[in-house]
Short mmCIF file of N, CA and C in Angstrom, two decimals:
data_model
loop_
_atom_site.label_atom_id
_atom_site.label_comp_id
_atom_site.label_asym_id
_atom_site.label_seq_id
_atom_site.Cartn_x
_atom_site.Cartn_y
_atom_site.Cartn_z
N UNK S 1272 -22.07 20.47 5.70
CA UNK S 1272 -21.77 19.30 4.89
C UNK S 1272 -20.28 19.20 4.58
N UNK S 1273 -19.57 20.54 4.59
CA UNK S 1273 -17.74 20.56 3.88
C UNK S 1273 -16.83 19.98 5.39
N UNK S 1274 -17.62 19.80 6.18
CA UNK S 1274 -17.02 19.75 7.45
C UNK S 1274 -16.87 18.54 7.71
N UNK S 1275 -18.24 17.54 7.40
CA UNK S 1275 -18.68 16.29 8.01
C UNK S 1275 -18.09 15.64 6.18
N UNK S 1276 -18.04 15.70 5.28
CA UNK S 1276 -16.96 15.12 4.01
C UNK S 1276 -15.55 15.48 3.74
N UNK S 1277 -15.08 16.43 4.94
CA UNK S 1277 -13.71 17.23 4.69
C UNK S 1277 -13.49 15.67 6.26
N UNK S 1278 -14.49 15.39 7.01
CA UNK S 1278 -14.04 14.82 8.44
C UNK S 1278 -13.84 13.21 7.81
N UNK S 1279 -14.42 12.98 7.01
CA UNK S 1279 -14.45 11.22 6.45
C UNK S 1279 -13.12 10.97 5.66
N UNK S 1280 -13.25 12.32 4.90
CA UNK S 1280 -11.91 12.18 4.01
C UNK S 1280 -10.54 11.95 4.90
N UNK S 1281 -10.45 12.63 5.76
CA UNK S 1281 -9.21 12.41 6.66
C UNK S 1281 -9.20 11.16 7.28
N UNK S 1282 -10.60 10.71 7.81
CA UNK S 1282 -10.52 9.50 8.63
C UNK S 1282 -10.29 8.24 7.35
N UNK S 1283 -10.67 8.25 6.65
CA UNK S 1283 -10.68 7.59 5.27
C UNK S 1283 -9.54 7.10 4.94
N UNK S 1284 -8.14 9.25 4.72
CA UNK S 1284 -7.08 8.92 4.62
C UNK S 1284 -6.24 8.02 5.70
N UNK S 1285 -6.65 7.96 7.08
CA UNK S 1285 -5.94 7.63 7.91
C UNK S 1285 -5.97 6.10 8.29
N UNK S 1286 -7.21 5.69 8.27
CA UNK S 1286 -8.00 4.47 8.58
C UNK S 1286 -7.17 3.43 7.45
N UNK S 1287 -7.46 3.69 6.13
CA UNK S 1287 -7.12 3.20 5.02
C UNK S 1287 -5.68 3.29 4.65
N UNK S 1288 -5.16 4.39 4.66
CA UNK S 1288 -3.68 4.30 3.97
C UNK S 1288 -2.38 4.29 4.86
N UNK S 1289 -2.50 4.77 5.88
CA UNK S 1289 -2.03 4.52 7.31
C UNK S 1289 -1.70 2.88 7.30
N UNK S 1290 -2.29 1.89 7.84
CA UNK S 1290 -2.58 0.42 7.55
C UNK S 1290 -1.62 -0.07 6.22
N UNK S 1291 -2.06 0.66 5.36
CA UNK S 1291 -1.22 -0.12 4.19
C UNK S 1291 -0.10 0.90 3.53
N UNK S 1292 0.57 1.73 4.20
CA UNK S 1292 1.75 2.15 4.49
C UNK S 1292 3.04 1.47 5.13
N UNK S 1293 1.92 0.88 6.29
CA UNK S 1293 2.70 0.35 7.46
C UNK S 1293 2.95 -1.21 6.79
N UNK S 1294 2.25 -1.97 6.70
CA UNK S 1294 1.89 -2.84 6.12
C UNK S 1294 2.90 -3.70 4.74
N UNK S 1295 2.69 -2.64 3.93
CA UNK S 1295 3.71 -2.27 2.67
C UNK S 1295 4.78 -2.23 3.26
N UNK S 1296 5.11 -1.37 3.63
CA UNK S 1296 6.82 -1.25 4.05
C UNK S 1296 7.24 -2.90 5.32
N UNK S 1297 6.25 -2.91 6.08
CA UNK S 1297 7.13 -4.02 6.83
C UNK S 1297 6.76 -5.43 5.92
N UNK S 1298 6.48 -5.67 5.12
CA UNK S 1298 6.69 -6.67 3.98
C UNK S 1298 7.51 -7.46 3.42
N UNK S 1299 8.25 -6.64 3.09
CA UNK S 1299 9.76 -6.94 2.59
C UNK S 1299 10.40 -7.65 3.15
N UNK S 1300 10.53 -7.11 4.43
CA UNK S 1300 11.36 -7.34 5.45
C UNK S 1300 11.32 -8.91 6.00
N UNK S 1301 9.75 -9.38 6.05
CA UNK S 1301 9.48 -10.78 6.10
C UNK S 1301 9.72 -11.81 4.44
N UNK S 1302 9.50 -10.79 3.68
CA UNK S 1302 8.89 -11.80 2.36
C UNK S 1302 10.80 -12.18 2.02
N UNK S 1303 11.67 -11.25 2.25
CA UNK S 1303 13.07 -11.86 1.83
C UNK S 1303 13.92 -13.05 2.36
N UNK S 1304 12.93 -13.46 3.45
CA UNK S 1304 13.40 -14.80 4.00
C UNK S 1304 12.34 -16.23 3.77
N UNK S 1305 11.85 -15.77 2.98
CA UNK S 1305 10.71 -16.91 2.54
C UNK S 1305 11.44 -18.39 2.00
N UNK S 1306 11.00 -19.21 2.54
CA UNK S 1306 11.50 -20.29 2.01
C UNK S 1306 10.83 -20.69 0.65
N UNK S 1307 11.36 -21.26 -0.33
CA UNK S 1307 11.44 -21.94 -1.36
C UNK S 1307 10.10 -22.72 -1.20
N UNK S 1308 9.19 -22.95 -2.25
CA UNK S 1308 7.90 -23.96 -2.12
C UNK S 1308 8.04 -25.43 -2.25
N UNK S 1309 7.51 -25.84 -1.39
CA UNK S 1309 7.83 -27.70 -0.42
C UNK S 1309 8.90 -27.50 0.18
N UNK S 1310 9.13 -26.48 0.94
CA UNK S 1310 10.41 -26.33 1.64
C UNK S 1310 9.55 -25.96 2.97
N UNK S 1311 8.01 -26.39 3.34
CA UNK S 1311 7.73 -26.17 4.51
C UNK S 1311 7.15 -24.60 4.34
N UNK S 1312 7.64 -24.45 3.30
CA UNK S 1312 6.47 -22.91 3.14
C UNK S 1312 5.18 -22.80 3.64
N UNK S 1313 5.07 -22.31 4.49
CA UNK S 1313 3.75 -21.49 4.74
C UNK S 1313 3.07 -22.36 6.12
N UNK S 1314 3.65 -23.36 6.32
CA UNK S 1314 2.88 -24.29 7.16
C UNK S 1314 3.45 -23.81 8.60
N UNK S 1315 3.90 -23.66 8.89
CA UNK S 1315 4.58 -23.10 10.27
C UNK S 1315 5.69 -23.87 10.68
N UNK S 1316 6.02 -24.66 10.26
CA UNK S 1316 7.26 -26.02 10.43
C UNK S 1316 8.57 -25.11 10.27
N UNK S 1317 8.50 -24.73 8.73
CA UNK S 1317 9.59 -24.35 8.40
C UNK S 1317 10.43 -25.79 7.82
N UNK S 1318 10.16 -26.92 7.83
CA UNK S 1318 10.68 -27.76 7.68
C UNK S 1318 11.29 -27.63 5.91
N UNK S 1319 12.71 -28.62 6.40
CA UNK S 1319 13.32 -28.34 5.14
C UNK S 1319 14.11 -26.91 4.88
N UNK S 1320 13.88 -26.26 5.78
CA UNK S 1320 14.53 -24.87 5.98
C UNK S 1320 15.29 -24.66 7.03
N UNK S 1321 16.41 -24.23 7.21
CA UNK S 1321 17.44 -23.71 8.07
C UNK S 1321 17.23 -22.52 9.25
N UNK S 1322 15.63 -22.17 9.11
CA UNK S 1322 14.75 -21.34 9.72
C UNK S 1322 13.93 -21.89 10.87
N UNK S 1323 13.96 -22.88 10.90
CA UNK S 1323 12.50 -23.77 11.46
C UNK S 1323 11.23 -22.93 11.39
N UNK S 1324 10.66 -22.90 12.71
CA UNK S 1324 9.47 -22.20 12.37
C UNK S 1324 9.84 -20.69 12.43
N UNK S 1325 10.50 -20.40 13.09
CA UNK S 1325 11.12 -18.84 12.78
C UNK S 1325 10.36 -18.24 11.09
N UNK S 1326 10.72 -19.26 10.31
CA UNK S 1326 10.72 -18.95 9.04
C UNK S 1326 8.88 -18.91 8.63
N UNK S 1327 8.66 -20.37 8.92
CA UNK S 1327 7.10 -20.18 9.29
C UNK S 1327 6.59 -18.92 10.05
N UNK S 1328 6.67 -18.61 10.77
CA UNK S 1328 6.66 -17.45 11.20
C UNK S 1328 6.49 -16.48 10.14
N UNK S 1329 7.82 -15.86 9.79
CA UNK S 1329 7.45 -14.97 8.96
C UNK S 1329 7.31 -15.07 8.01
N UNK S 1330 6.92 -16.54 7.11
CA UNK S 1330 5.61 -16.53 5.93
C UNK S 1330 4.83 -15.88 6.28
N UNK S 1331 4.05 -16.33 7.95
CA UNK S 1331 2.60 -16.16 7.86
C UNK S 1331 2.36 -14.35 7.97
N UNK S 1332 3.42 -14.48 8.30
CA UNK S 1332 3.84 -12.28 9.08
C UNK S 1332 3.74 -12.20 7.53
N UNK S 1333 3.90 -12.39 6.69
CA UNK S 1333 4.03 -11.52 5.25
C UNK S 1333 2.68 -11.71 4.68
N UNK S 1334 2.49 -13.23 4.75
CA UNK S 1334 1.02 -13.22 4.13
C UNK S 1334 0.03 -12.59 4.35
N UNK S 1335 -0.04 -12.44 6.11
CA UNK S 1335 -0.91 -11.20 6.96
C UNK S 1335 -0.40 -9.62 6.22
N UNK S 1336 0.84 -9.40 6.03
CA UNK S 1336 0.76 -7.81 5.72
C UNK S 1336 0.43 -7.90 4.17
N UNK S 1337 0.15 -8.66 3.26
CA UNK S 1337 -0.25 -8.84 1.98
C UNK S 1337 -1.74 -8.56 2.40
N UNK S 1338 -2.28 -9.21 3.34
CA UNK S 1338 -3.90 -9.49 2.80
C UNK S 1338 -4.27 -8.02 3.54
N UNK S 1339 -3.44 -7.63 4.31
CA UNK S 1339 -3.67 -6.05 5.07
C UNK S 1339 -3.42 -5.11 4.17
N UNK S 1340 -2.93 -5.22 3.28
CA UNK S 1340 -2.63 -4.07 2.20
C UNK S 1340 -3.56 -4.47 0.88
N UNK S 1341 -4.00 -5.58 0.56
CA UNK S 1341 -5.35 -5.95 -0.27
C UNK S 1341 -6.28 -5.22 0.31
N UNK S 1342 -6.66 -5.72 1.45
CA UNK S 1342 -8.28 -4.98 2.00
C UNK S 1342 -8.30 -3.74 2.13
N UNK S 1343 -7.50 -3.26 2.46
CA UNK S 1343 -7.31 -1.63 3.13
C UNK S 1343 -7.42 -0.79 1.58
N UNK S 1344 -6.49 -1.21 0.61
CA UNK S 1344 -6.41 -1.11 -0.76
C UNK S 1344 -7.99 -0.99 -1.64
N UNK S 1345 -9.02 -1.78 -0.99
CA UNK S 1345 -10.41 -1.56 -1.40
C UNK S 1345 -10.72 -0.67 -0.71
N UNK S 1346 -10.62 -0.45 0.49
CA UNK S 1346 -11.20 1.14 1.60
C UNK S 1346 -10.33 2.25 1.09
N UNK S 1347 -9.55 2.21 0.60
CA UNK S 1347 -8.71 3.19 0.06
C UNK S 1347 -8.78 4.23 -0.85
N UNK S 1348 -10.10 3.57 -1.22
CA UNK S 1348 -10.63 4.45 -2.64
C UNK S 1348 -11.59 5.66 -2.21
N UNK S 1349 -12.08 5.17 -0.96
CA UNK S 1349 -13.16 6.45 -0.10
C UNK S 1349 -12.34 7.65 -0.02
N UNK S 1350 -11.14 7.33 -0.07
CA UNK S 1350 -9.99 8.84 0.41
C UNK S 1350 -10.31 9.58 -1.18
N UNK S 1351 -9.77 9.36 -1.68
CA UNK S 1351 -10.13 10.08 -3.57
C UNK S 1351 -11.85 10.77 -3.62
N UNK S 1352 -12.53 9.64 -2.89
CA UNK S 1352 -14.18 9.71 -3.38
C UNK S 1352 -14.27 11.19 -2.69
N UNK S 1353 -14.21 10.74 -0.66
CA UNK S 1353 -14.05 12.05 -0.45
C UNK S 1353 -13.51 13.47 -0.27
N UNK S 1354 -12.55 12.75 -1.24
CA UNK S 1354 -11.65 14.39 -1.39
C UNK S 1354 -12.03 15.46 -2.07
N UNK S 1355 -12.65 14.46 -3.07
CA UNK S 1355 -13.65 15.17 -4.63
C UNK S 1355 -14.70 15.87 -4.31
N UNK S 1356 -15.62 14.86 -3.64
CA UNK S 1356 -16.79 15.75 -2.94
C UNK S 1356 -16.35 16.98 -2.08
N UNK S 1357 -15.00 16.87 -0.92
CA UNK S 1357 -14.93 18.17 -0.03
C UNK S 1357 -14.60 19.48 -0.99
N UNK S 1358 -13.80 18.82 -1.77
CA UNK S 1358 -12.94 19.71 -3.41
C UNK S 1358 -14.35 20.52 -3.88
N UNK S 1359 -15.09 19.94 -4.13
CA UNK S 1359 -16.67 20.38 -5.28
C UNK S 1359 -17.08 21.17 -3.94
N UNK S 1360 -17.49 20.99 -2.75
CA UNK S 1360 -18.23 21.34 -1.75
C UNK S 1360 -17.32 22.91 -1.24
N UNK S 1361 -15.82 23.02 -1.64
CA UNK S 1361 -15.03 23.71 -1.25
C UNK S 1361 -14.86 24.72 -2.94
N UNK S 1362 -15.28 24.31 -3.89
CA UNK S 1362 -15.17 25.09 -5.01
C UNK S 1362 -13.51 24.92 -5.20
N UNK S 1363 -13.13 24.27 -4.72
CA UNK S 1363 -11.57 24.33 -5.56
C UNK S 1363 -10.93 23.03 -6.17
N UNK S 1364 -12.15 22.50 -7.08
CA UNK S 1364 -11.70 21.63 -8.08
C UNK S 1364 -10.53 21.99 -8.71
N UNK S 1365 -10.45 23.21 -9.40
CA UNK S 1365 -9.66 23.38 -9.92
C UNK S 1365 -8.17 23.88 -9.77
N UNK S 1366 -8.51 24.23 -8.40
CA UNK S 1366 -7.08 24.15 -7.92
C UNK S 1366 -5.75 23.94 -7.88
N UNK S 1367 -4.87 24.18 -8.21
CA UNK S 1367 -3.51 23.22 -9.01
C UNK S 1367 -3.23 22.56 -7.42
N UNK S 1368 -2.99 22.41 -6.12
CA UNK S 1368 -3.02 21.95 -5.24
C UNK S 1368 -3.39 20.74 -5.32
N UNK S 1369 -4.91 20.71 -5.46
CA UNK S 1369 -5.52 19.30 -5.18
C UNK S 1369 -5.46 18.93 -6.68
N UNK S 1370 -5.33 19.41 -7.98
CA UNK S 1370 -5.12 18.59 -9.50
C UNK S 1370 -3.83 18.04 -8.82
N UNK S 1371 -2.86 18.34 -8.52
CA UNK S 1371 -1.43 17.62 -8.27
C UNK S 1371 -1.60 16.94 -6.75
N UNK S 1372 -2.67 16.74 -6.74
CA UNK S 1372 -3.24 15.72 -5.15
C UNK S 1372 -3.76 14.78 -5.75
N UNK S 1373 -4.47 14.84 -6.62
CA UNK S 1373 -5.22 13.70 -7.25
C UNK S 1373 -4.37 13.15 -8.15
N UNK S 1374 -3.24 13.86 -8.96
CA UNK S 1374 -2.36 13.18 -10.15
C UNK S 1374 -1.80 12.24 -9.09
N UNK S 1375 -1.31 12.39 -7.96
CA UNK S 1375 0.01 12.02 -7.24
C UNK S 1375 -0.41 10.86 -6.44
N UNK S 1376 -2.19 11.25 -5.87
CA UNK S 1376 -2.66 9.72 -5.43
C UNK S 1376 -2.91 8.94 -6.80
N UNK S 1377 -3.43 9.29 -7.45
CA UNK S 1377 -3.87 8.48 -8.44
C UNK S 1377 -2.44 7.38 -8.96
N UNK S 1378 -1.13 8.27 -9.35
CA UNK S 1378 0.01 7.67 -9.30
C UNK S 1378 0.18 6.59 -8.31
N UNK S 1379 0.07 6.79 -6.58
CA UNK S 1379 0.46 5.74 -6.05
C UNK S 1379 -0.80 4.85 -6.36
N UNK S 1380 -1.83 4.90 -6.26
CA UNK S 1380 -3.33 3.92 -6.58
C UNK S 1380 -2.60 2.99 -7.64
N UNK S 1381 -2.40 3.35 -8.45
CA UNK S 1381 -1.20 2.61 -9.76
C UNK S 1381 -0.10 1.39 -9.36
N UNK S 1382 0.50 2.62 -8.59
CA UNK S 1382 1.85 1.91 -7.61
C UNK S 1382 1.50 0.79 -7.10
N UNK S 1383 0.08 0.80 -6.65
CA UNK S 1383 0.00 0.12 -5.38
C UNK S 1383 -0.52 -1.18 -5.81
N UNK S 1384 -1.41 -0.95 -7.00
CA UNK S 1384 -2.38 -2.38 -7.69
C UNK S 1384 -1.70 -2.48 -8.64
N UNK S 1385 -0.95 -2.07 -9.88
CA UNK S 1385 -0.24 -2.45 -10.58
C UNK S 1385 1.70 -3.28 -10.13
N UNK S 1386 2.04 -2.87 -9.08
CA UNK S 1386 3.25 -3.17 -8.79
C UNK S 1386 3.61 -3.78 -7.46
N UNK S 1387 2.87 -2.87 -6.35
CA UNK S 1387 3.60 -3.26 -4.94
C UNK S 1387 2.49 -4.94 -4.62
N UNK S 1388 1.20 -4.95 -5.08
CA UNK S 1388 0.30 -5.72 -4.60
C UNK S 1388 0.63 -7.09 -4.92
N UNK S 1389 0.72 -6.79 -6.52
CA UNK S 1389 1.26 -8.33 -7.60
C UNK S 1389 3.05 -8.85 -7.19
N UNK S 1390 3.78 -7.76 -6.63
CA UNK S 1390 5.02 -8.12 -6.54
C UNK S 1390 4.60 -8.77 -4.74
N UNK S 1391 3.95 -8.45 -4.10
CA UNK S 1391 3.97 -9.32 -2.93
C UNK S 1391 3.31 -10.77 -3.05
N UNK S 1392 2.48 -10.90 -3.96
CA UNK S 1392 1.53 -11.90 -4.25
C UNK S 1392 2.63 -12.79 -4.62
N UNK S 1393 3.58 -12.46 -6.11
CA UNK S 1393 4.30 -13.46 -6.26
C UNK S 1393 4.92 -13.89 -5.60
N UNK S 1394 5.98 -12.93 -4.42
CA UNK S 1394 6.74 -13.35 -3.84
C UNK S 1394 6.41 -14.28 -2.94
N UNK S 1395 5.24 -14.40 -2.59
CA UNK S 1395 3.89 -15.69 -1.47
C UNK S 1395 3.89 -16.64 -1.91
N UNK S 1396 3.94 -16.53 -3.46
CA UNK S 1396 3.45 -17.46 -4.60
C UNK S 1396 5.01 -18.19 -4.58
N UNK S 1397 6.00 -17.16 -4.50
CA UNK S 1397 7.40 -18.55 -4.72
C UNK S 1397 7.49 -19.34 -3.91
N UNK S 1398 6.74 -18.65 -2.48
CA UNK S 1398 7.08 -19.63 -1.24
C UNK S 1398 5.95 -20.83 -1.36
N UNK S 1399 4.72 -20.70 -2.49
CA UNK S 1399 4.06 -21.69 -1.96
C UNK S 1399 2.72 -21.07 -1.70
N UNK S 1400 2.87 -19.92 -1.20
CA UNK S 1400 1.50 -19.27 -0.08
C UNK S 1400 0.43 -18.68 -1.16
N UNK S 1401 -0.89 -18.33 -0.67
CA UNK S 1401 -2.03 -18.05 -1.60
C UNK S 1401 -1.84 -18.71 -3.47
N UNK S 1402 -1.43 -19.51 -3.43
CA UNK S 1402 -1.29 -20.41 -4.95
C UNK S 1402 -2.91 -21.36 -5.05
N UNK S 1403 -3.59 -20.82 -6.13
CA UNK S 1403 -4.41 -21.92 -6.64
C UNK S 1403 -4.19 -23.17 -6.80
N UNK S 1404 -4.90 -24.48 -6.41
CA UNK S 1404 -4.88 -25.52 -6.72
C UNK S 1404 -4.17 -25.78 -8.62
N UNK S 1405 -3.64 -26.15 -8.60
CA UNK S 1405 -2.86 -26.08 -10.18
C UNK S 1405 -1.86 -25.16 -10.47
N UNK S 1406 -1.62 -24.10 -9.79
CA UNK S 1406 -1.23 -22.59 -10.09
C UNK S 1406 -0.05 -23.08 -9.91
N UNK S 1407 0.79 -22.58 -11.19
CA UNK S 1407 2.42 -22.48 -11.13
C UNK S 1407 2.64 -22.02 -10.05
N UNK S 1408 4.04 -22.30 -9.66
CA UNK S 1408 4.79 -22.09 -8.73
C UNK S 1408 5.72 -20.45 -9.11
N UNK S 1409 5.80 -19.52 -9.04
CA UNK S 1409 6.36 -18.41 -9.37
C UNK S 1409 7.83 -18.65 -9.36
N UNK S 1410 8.94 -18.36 -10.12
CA UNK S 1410 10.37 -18.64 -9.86
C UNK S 1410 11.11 -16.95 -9.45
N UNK S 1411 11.57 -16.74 -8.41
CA UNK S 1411 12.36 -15.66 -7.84
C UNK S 1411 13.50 -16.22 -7.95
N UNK S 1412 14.49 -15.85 -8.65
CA UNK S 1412 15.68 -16.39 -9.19
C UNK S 1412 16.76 -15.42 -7.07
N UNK S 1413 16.25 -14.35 -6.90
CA UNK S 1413 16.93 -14.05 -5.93
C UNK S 1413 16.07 -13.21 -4.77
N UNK S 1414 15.14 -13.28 -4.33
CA UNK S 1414 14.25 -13.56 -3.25
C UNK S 1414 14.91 -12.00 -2.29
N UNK S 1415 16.09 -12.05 -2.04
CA UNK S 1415 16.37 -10.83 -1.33
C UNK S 1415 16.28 -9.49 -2.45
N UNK S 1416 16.68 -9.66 -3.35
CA UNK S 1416 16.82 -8.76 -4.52
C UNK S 1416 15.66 -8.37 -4.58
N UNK S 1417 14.59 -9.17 -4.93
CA UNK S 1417 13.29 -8.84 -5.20
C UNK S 1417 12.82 -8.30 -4.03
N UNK S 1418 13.19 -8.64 -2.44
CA UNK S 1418 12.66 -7.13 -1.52
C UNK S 1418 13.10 -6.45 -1.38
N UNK S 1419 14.29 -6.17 -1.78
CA UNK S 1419 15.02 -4.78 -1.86
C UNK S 1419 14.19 -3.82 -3.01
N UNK S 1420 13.81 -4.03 -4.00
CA UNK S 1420 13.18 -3.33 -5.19
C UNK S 1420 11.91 -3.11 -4.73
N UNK S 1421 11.28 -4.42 -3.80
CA UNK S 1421 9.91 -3.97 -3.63
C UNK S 1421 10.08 -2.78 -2.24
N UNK S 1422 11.34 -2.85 -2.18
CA UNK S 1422 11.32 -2.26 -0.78
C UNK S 1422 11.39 -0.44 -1.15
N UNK S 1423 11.67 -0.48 -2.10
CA UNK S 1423 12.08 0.84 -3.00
C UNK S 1423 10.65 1.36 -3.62
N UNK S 1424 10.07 0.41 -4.19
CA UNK S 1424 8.76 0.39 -4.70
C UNK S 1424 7.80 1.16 -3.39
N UNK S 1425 7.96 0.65 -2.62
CA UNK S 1425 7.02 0.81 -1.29
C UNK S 1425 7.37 2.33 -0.59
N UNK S 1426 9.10 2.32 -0.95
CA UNK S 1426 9.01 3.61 -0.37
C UNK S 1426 8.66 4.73 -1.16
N UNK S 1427 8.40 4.33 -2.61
CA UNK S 1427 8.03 5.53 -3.36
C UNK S 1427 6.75 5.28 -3.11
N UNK S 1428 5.63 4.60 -3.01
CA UNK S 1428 4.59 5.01 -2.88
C UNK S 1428 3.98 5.08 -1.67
N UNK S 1429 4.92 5.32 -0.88
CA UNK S 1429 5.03 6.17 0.75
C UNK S 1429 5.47 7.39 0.79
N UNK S 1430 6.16 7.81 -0.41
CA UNK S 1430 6.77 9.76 -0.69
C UNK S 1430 5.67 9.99 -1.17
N UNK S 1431 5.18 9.46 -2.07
CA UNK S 1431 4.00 10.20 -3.10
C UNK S 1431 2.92 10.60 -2.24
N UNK S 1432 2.43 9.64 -1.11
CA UNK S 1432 1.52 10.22 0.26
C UNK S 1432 1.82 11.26 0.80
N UNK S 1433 3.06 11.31 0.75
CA UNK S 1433 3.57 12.04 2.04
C UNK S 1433 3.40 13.29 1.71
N UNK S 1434 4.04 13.75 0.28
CA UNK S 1434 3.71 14.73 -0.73
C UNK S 1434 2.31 14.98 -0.47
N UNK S 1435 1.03 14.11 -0.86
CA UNK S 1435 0.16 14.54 -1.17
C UNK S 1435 -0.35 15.07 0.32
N UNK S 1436 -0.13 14.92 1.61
CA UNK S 1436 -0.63 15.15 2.97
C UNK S 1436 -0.04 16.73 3.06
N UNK S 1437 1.31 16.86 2.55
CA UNK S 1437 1.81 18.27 2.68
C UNK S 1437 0.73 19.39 1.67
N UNK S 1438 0.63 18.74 0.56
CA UNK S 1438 -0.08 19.64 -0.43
C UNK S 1438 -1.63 19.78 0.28
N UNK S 1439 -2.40 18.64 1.25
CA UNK S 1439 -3.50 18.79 1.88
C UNK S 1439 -3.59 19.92 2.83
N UNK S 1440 -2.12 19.65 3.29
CA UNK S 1440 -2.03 20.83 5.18
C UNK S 1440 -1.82 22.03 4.20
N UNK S 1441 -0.64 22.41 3.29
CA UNK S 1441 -0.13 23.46 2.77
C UNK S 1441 -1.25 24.41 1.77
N UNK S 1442 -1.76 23.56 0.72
CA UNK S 1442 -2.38 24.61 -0.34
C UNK S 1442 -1.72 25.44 -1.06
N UNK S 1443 -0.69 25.26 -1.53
CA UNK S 1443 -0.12 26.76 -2.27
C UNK S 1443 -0.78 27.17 -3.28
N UNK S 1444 -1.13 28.17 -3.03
CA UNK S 1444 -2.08 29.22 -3.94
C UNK S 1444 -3.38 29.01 -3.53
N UNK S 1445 -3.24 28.55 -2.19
CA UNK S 1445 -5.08 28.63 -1.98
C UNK S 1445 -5.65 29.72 -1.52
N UNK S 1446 -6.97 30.37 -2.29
CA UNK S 1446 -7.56 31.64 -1.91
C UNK S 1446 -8.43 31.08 -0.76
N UNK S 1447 -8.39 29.74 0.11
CA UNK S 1447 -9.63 29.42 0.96
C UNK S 1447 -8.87 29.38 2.27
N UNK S 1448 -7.70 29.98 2.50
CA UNK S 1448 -7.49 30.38 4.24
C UNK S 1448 -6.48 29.18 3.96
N UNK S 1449 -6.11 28.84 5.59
CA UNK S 1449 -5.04 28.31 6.07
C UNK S 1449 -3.48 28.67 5.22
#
């Protein structure tokens, strides 16, 4: 059983956070050229923009790595579920290894729905894109600024993984081998 919940957990981690690693980070990169809303946002024209569809373009490239880092962000939670179970199945709940595996995902889980998710949403939202019928228009006073921070944002909760994959391979102080 530690074999076949130690095997989901990895595919879990990989399937799921892999995707919205990648995802996350190339974000930015589209969302800082977003045009202004009725500026042809989101429609593929680009019209009204100095972009043409280029720019359309990479609305729709951002909106796609937004809704790829939403969904994946719900599958994401199987990685924690089965880490716990391999953890209980492996007797080393208590572990300081995996306690500072779980503080450190749990941290980016935070990162990721409290900050990186809502800061891409708005930035969609200045251009126009995923806005409710009625829904204010979001104001980004400086549009590049704001992906540079999210871009910072993203890379910290791309260290905090990275950390937690070393503390997975490494174990320090583990009495269970490797």
């Amino acid at each position: 059983m530690t074999k076949l919940l130690l095997s989901l957990h990895v595919l879990a981690a990989i399937l799921a956070v892999g995707p919205i690693a990648v995802a996350a980070s190339m974000f930015p990169r589209f969302a800082r050229d977003l045009p202004a809303a009725g500026a042809g946002a989101g429609d593929g024209t680009g019209a009204g923009s100095d972009g043409g569809a280029v720019k359309g373009r990479g609305a729709a490239a951002a909106a796609l790595l937004h809704r790829i880092c939403r969904g994946y962000a719900l599958f994401g939670v199987a990685v924690p579920v089965f880490g716990m179970a391999t953890g209980a199945q492996l007797g080393v709940l208590s572990d300081a290894w995996l306690v500072a595996s779980l503080i450190l995902t749990t941290l980016a889980a935070i990162l990721l729905g409290a900050v990186v998710l809502p800061r891409q949403a708005r930035m969609l939202g200045a251009a126009g894109i995923g806005l409710d019928e009625g829904e204010a228009v979001p104001v980004i006073p400086d549009p590049r600024a704001a992906a540079a921070q999210l871009a910072m944002v993203t890379g910290i909760f791309n260290l905090l993984w990275a950390i937690v994959v070393v503390l997975m391979i490494v174990r320090p102080g583990s009495t269970t081998g490797a």
